[in-house]
Tab-separated table of C-alpha atoms and ligand atoms in Angstrom:
chain	number	residue	atom	x	y	z
A	4	MET	CA	203.610	178.389	72.169
A	5	THR	CA	201.707	175.880	74.255
A	6	ASP	CA	198.463	174.399	73.113
A	7	LEU	CA	195.385	175.297	75.042
A	8	PRO	CA	194.092	172.394	77.101
A	9	THR	CA	191.492	170.429	75.248
A	10	GLY	CA	188.482	168.822	76.827
A	11	PRO	CA	184.741	169.073	76.850
A	12	ARG	CA	183.418	172.434	75.815
A	13	PRO	CA	182.147	174.533	78.706
A	14	GLU	CA	178.438	174.046	79.252
A	15	ASP	CA	176.231	176.748	77.760
A	16	HIS	CA	173.852	177.779	80.516
A	17	THR	CA	171.734	180.262	78.605
A	18	VAL	CA	168.098	179.337	78.211
A	19	PRO	CA	166.986	179.436	74.548
A	20	ALA	CA	164.477	182.253	73.981
A	21	GLU	CA	161.718	179.906	72.779
A	22	ALA	CA	161.783	178.099	76.155
A	23	ASP	CA	162.315	181.143	78.378
A	24	TRP	CA	159.337	181.919	80.600
A	25	ASP	CA	159.399	185.649	79.844
A	26	ARG	CA	160.696	185.654	76.273
A	27	ALA	CA	158.933	182.646	74.699
A	28	PRO	CA	156.265	183.459	72.108
A	29	SER	CA	152.673	182.312	72.541
A	30	LEU	CA	151.979	178.741	71.513
A	31	VAL	CA	150.189	179.712	68.308
A	32	ASP	CA	152.810	182.311	67.283
A	33	GLY	CA	155.666	179.971	68.130
A	34	ALA	CA	154.168	177.014	66.287
A	35	ASN	CA	153.495	179.242	63.277
A	36	THR	CA	156.919	180.870	63.024
A	37	LEU	CA	159.646	178.693	64.556
A	38	GLU	CA	161.557	175.891	62.886
A	39	LEU	CA	163.170	173.304	65.144
A	40	GLY	CA	164.314	169.800	64.248
A	41	ALA	CA	164.819	166.715	66.407
A	42	ALA	CA	168.601	167.205	66.381
A	43	ASP	CA	168.170	170.787	67.664
A	44	CYS	CA	165.988	169.564	70.521
A	45	ASP	CA	168.011	166.656	71.856
A	46	LEU	CA	168.433	165.730	75.518
A	47	ARG	CA	171.252	168.193	75.999
A	48	TYR	CA	169.004	171.013	74.719
A	49	TRP	CA	166.057	169.872	76.834
A	50	LEU	CA	168.006	169.724	80.114
A	51	ARG	CA	169.112	173.297	79.634
A	52	ALA	CA	165.860	174.627	78.191
A	53	VAL	CA	163.231	172.913	80.327
A	54	PRO	CA	164.231	171.741	83.855
A	55	GLN	CA	166.808	174.553	84.116
A	56	GLY	CA	164.839	176.984	81.963
A	57	THR	CA	161.054	177.044	81.577
A	58	LEU	CA	160.439	175.116	84.808
A	59	ARG	CA	163.104	176.588	87.053
A	60	GLY	CA	161.326	177.243	90.371
A	61	LYS	CA	158.038	175.983	88.921
A	62	VAL	CA	157.883	172.285	89.709
A	63	LEU	CA	154.076	172.418	89.785
A	64	GLY	CA	153.933	174.664	86.735
A	65	HIS	CA	153.720	178.003	88.562
A	66	ASP	CA	155.486	180.001	91.279
A	67	GLU	CA	154.457	178.994	94.776
A	68	HIS	CA	152.926	182.358	95.648
A	69	VAL	CA	150.630	182.287	92.589
A	70	THR	CA	147.230	180.844	93.550
A	71	PRO	CA	143.692	180.628	92.154
A	72	HIS	CA	141.313	183.474	92.925
A	73	GLU	CA	138.889	182.711	95.739
A	74	VAL	CA	135.855	182.809	93.373
A	75	THR	CA	137.389	179.937	91.404
A	76	ARG	CA	138.257	177.894	94.485
A	77	ARG	CA	134.734	177.862	95.866
A	78	PRO	CA	131.931	175.723	94.366
A	79	GLY	CA	130.295	177.358	91.359
A	80	PRO	CA	130.410	177.462	87.571
A	81	LEU	CA	134.042	178.637	87.397
A	82	ASN	CA	135.155	175.808	89.650
A	83	ASP	CA	133.091	173.336	87.622
A	84	ALA	CA	134.472	174.584	84.297
A	85	LEU	CA	138.099	174.513	85.408
A	86	THR	CA	138.035	171.222	87.313
A	87	GLN	CA	136.299	169.470	84.390
A	88	GLU	CA	138.873	170.890	82.005
A	89	LEU	CA	141.869	169.945	84.159
A	90	ALA	CA	140.593	166.416	84.795
A	91	PHE	CA	140.033	165.852	81.079
A	92	ARG	CA	143.384	167.341	80.111
A	93	SER	CA	145.226	165.286	82.696
A	94	ILE	CA	143.753	162.065	81.262
A	95	ALA	CA	144.623	163.194	77.724
A	96	GLU	CA	148.240	163.871	78.742
A	97	ASP	CA	148.418	160.510	80.520
A	98	LYS	CA	147.331	158.744	77.349
A	99	ALA	CA	149.800	160.783	75.250
A	100	THR	CA	152.633	159.807	77.599
A	101	ARG	CA	151.877	156.114	77.259
A	102	ALA	CA	151.571	156.317	73.458
A	103	LEU	CA	154.926	158.110	73.359
A	104	GLY	CA	156.504	155.012	74.882
A	105	TYR	CA	155.944	153.376	71.470
A	106	MET	CA	157.445	156.367	69.673
A	107	VAL	CA	160.612	156.092	71.757
A	108	ALA	CA	160.821	152.352	71.033
A	109	LEU	CA	160.285	152.842	67.283
A	110	ALA	CA	162.451	155.954	66.802
A	111	PRO	CA	164.733	155.317	63.804
A	112	ASP	CA	167.771	157.220	65.115
A	113	THR	CA	169.266	158.760	68.238
A	114	ALA	CA	168.028	162.287	67.520
A	115	THR	CA	164.374	161.229	67.356
A	116	MET	CA	164.797	158.755	70.241
A	117	GLU	CA	166.145	161.522	72.476
A	118	PHE	CA	163.546	164.036	71.361
A	119	TYR	CA	160.595	161.700	71.962
A	120	THR	CA	162.044	160.753	75.341
A	121	THR	CA	161.881	164.440	76.273
A	122	GLN	CA	158.355	164.740	74.905
A	123	LEU	CA	157.349	161.706	76.963
A	124	MET	CA	158.652	163.498	80.081
A	125	ASP	CA	156.860	166.703	79.059
A	126	GLU	CA	153.511	164.949	78.666
A	127	ALA	CA	153.879	163.011	81.929
A	128	ARG	CA	154.594	166.346	83.592
A	129	HIS	CA	151.528	167.943	82.009
A	130	ALA	CA	149.352	165.105	83.318
A	131	MET	CA	150.854	165.617	86.780
A	132	VAL	CA	150.479	169.413	86.919
A	133	PHE	CA	146.922	169.455	85.545
A	134	ARG	CA	145.946	166.778	88.056
A	135	SER	CA	147.823	168.413	90.960
A	136	HIS	CA	146.182	171.739	90.327
A	137	LEU	CA	142.834	170.196	91.261
A	138	LEU	CA	144.180	170.135	94.833
A	139	SER	CA	144.351	173.948	94.758
A	140	LEU	CA	140.715	174.035	93.659
A	141	GLY	CA	139.291	172.254	96.669
A	142	VAL	CA	139.751	168.572	95.801
A	143	ALA	CA	141.087	166.519	98.729
A	144	GLU	CA	144.264	164.545	98.081
A	145	ARG	CA	142.639	161.199	98.935
A	146	ASP	CA	139.809	161.900	96.448
A	147	LEU	CA	142.067	163.046	93.613
A	148	PHE	CA	141.918	160.044	91.293
A	149	ALA	CA	138.246	159.328	92.008
A	150	THR	CA	137.477	162.992	91.249
A	151	VAL	CA	139.337	162.898	87.926
A	152	GLU	CA	137.296	159.822	87.092
A	153	ARG	CA	133.990	161.417	88.129
A	154	LEU	CA	134.685	164.656	86.244
A	155	ALA	CA	136.092	163.260	83.026
A	156	ALA	CA	135.358	159.545	82.554
A	157	ALA	CA	132.461	160.185	80.160
A	158	ASP	CA	134.465	162.640	78.023
A	159	ARG	CA	137.443	160.279	78.126
A	160	ASP	CA	135.381	157.408	76.746
A	161	ALA	CA	133.652	159.561	74.138
A	162	VAL	CA	136.598	161.642	72.886
A	163	LEU	CA	139.951	160.304	74.039
A	164	VAL	CA	139.550	156.546	73.737
A	165	PRO	CA	138.730	156.605	69.988
A	166	LEU	CA	141.781	158.819	69.351
A	167	GLU	CA	143.930	156.591	71.513
A	168	ASN	CA	142.749	153.536	69.593
A	169	LEU	CA	143.816	155.110	66.311
A	170	GLY	CA	147.238	155.896	67.793
A	171	LEU	CA	147.640	152.380	69.176
A	172	GLU	CA	146.638	150.797	65.908
A	173	VAL	CA	149.343	152.775	64.094
A	174	LEU	CA	152.075	152.542	66.735
A	175	ARG	CA	151.523	149.279	68.582
A	176	ASP	CA	149.906	147.139	65.890
A	177	GLN	CA	151.545	148.486	62.716
A	178	GLN	CA	154.813	149.674	64.327
A	179	ASP	CA	154.538	152.718	62.080
A	180	PHE	CA	156.755	155.444	63.540
A	181	ILE	CA	156.026	158.153	60.985
A	182	GLY	CA	152.304	157.353	61.099
A	183	GLY	CA	152.535	157.909	64.855
A	184	VAL	CA	154.285	161.251	64.333
A	185	VAL	CA	151.469	162.342	62.029
A	186	VAL	CA	148.680	161.167	64.360
A	187	LEU	CA	150.291	163.027	67.247
A	188	THR	CA	151.346	166.224	65.448
A	189	ILE	CA	148.426	166.719	63.067
A	190	LEU	CA	145.479	164.827	64.498
A	191	VAL	CA	145.963	165.231	68.239
A	192	GLU	CA	148.254	168.094	69.267
A	193	GLY	CA	147.583	170.228	66.201
A	194	VAL	CA	143.859	170.112	66.920
A	195	LEU	CA	144.010	170.527	70.701
A	196	ALA	CA	146.838	173.051	71.102
A	197	PRO	CA	144.876	176.220	70.299
A	198	ALA	CA	142.280	175.291	72.947
A	199	ALA	CA	145.148	175.231	75.448
A	200	GLN	CA	146.180	178.738	74.456
A	201	LEU	CA	142.588	179.935	74.846
A	202	SER	CA	142.594	178.380	78.287
A	203	GLU	CA	145.698	180.307	79.355
A	204	LEU	CA	144.162	183.587	78.220
A	205	LYS	CA	140.689	183.129	79.671
A	206	TRP	CA	141.791	181.875	83.113
A	207	ARG	CA	144.434	184.565	83.698
A	208	VAL	CA	142.244	186.637	86.057
A	209	PHE	CA	140.241	183.847	87.734
A	210	ASP	CA	143.175	181.524	88.252
A	211	PRO	CA	146.642	182.901	87.460
A	212	ALA	CA	148.214	179.627	88.646
A	213	ALA	CA	146.188	177.589	86.130
A	214	ALA	CA	147.073	180.164	83.444
A	215	ASP	CA	150.765	179.700	84.282
A	216	VAL	CA	150.406	175.903	84.180
A	217	GLU	CA	148.970	176.358	80.669
A	218	ARG	CA	151.703	178.799	79.719
A	219	GLY	CA	154.412	176.288	80.628
A	220	ALA	CA	152.654	173.458	78.801
A	221	GLY	CA	152.219	175.780	75.812
A	222	ILE	CA	155.950	176.500	75.708
A	223	ASP	CA	156.556	172.721	75.573
A	224	GLU	CA	153.910	172.405	72.889
A	225	ILE	CA	155.745	174.826	70.569
A	226	ARG	CA	158.570	172.300	70.592
A	227	HIS	CA	156.291	169.285	70.102
A	228	LEU	CA	154.537	170.826	67.108
A	229	THR	CA	157.612	172.249	65.378
A	230	VAL	CA	159.828	169.192	65.869
A	231	GLY	CA	157.006	166.762	65.003
A	232	SER	CA	156.401	168.682	61.771
A	233	SER	CA	160.079	168.697	60.944
A	234	VAL	CA	160.380	164.919	61.537
A	235	ALA	CA	157.412	164.333	59.214
A	236	ARG	CA	158.793	166.729	56.596
A	237	GLU	CA	162.269	165.129	56.576
A	238	HIS	CA	160.763	161.655	56.367
A	239	LEU	CA	158.506	162.541	53.432
A	240	LEU	CA	161.386	164.194	51.574
A	241	ALA	CA	163.410	160.996	51.948
A	242	HIS	CA	160.446	158.634	51.376
A	243	PRO	CA	157.985	160.239	48.958
A	244	GLU	CA	156.447	156.786	48.477
A	245	ASP	CA	154.919	157.078	51.985
A	246	LYS	CA	152.964	160.218	51.154
A	247	GLU	CA	149.853	158.475	49.880
A	248	ARG	CA	149.580	156.358	53.019
A	249	ILE	CA	150.057	159.401	55.271
A	250	LEU	CA	147.378	161.370	53.386
A	251	GLU	CA	144.966	158.460	53.849
A	252	LEU	CA	145.748	158.396	57.556
A	253	ILE	CA	144.992	162.129	57.831
A	254	THR	CA	141.680	161.663	56.001
A	255	ARG	CA	140.791	158.808	58.312
A	256	GLY	CA	141.693	160.814	61.403
A	257	ARG	CA	139.596	163.762	60.273
A	258	LYS	CA	136.588	161.515	59.695
A	259	LEU	CA	137.068	160.192	63.198
A	260	TRP	CA	137.132	163.757	64.615
A	261	ASP	CA	133.892	164.576	62.776
A	262	ASP	CA	132.172	161.815	64.741
A	263	LEU	CA	133.597	162.761	68.153
A	264	PRO	CA	131.443	164.893	70.484
A	265	ALA	CA	134.395	167.247	71.080
A	266	THR	CA	132.548	170.454	70.208
A	267	GLU	CA	129.716	169.587	72.602
A	268	MET	CA	132.250	169.054	75.370
A	269	THR	CA	134.003	172.364	74.673
A	270	LEU	CA	130.707	174.247	74.509
A	271	ARG	CA	129.531	172.734	77.788
A	272	ARG	CA	132.661	173.889	79.622
A	273	GLU	CA	132.699	177.261	77.881
A	274	THR	CA	129.065	177.827	78.887
A	275	LEU	CA	129.970	177.206	82.531
A	276	PHE	CA	132.853	179.655	82.146
A	277	GLN	CA	130.421	182.207	80.693
A	278	GLN	CA	128.113	181.860	83.712
A	279	GLY	CA	131.066	182.535	86.003
A	280	LEU	CA	132.192	185.442	83.835
A	281	ASP	CA	128.722	186.986	84.002
A	282	GLU	CA	128.681	186.609	87.795
A	283	HIS	CA	132.078	188.248	88.261
A	284	ARG	CA	132.276	190.960	85.618
A	285	ASP	CA	133.451	193.447	88.253
A	286	LEU	CA	136.476	191.313	89.019
A	287	VAL	CA	137.507	191.082	85.366
A	288	GLY	CA	137.061	194.810	84.686
A	289	ASP	CA	138.820	195.910	81.506
A	290	HIS	CA	141.137	192.902	81.357
A	291	GLU	CA	141.785	192.062	77.705
A	292	ILE	CA	141.703	188.421	76.597
A	293	TRP	CA	143.730	189.436	73.543
A	294	PRO	CA	144.889	192.881	72.461
A	295	GLY	CA	141.942	195.207	71.963
A	296	ARG	CA	139.273	192.781	73.189
A	297	ARG	CA	137.903	192.897	76.744
A	298	LEU	CA	137.218	189.432	78.166
A	299	VAL	CA	133.824	190.597	79.506
A	300	ASP	CA	132.750	191.512	75.959
A	301	THR	CA	133.460	188.057	74.515
A	302	SER	CA	130.908	185.264	74.142
A	303	VAL	CA	131.080	181.476	74.164
A	304	GLU	CA	130.917	181.463	70.352
A	305	GLU	CA	133.623	184.083	69.923
A	306	ARG	CA	136.089	182.331	72.208
A	307	VAL	CA	135.494	178.856	70.776
A	308	GLY	CA	135.455	180.227	67.214
A	309	THR	CA	138.732	182.080	67.703
A	310	ALA	CA	140.503	178.966	68.990
A	311	GLN	CA	139.119	177.080	65.995
A	312	GLU	CA	140.499	179.709	63.599
A	313	TRP	CA	143.924	179.469	65.243
A	314	ALA	CA	143.815	175.686	64.852
A	315	GLU	CA	142.895	175.882	61.182
A	316	SER	CA	145.495	178.470	60.192
A	317	MET	CA	148.171	176.664	62.174
A	318	GLN	CA	147.223	173.362	60.593
A	319	ARG	CA	147.367	174.840	57.054
A	320	LYS	CA	150.837	176.292	57.642
A	321	ARG	CA	152.260	173.117	59.116
A	322	LEU	CA	150.759	170.790	56.476
A	323	ALA	CA	152.273	172.940	53.728
A	324	TYR	CA	155.619	172.854	55.528
A	325	MET	CA	155.463	169.049	55.712
A	326	GLY	CA	154.755	168.821	51.981
A	327	LEU	CA	151.192	167.658	52.548
A	328	GLU	CA	149.387	170.498	50.717
A	329	GLU	CA	146.895	167.947	49.371
A	330	ALA	CA	145.492	167.559	52.902
A	331	ILE	CA	144.645	171.280	53.244
B	6	FE	FE1	150.970	167.997	76.664
B	7	FE	FE1	152.498	167.953	73.662
């Protein structure tokens, strides 16, 4: 009997369900139910799941034939709401990408180094697709960067720079890898992710391309939140002596959030969206923002409040999972 030839295992080309465009859960459901570690989501996984999976045929985050509705492309409250949101989000993702450079440099092992390299690529891609989508909403290519600046510089300085400074203090100045994981997973992505899911749902009719861009970023975000939580959990199990310091960091980050004008910013954009919604109720018809709830029946407060509830319940679950119940 001859031995079978040995060699590298054949490549598995199947896209994992959690990264498959049609089968992936919503961001909030995925982040609440899935468990993925850094070693599960290494480079090999990412190549299969993301460039050849989630993003196949969607280099700009959506299929080419999917475009914004005409009412969103022309000047008006919908255009204002969406362009302000995209400009702000693209700056946020740019800052996340740069901060992740420190995470890659500080990663204690190959599994986390590879995972944070993939997250760095994900965030750079998010910055690119949010920014690029402005071109579909009437911004001229030569004005792109100046427009991002005009639309979002004030919000950047008020909301993003203080968060960035906290991240840089932990990562650049203190070289604290696990502190960086916590800032990113709990204080930045954990807070902002549910707003991204709301965005996907509320823009579906007015701009299906923007909704798809959000969908793709949300699929990535499931991975960022679950792996980040798992890295923190594993670290705290191995180093219980770090728990006190991490809890203090969370308290500090929450105090910082309390002082940021983030709610004002969200309400301002949501109010613009509401004006557009009121103007185009006919277009939206019976479209449901979530099962059983027609978008036209929702209000600014209901939409913002719902995203806030998602954020809080998600945060509670993930903190408990990390062994940080004291922070709940
Ligand atoms: Fe992102
Ligand atoms: Fe992310």
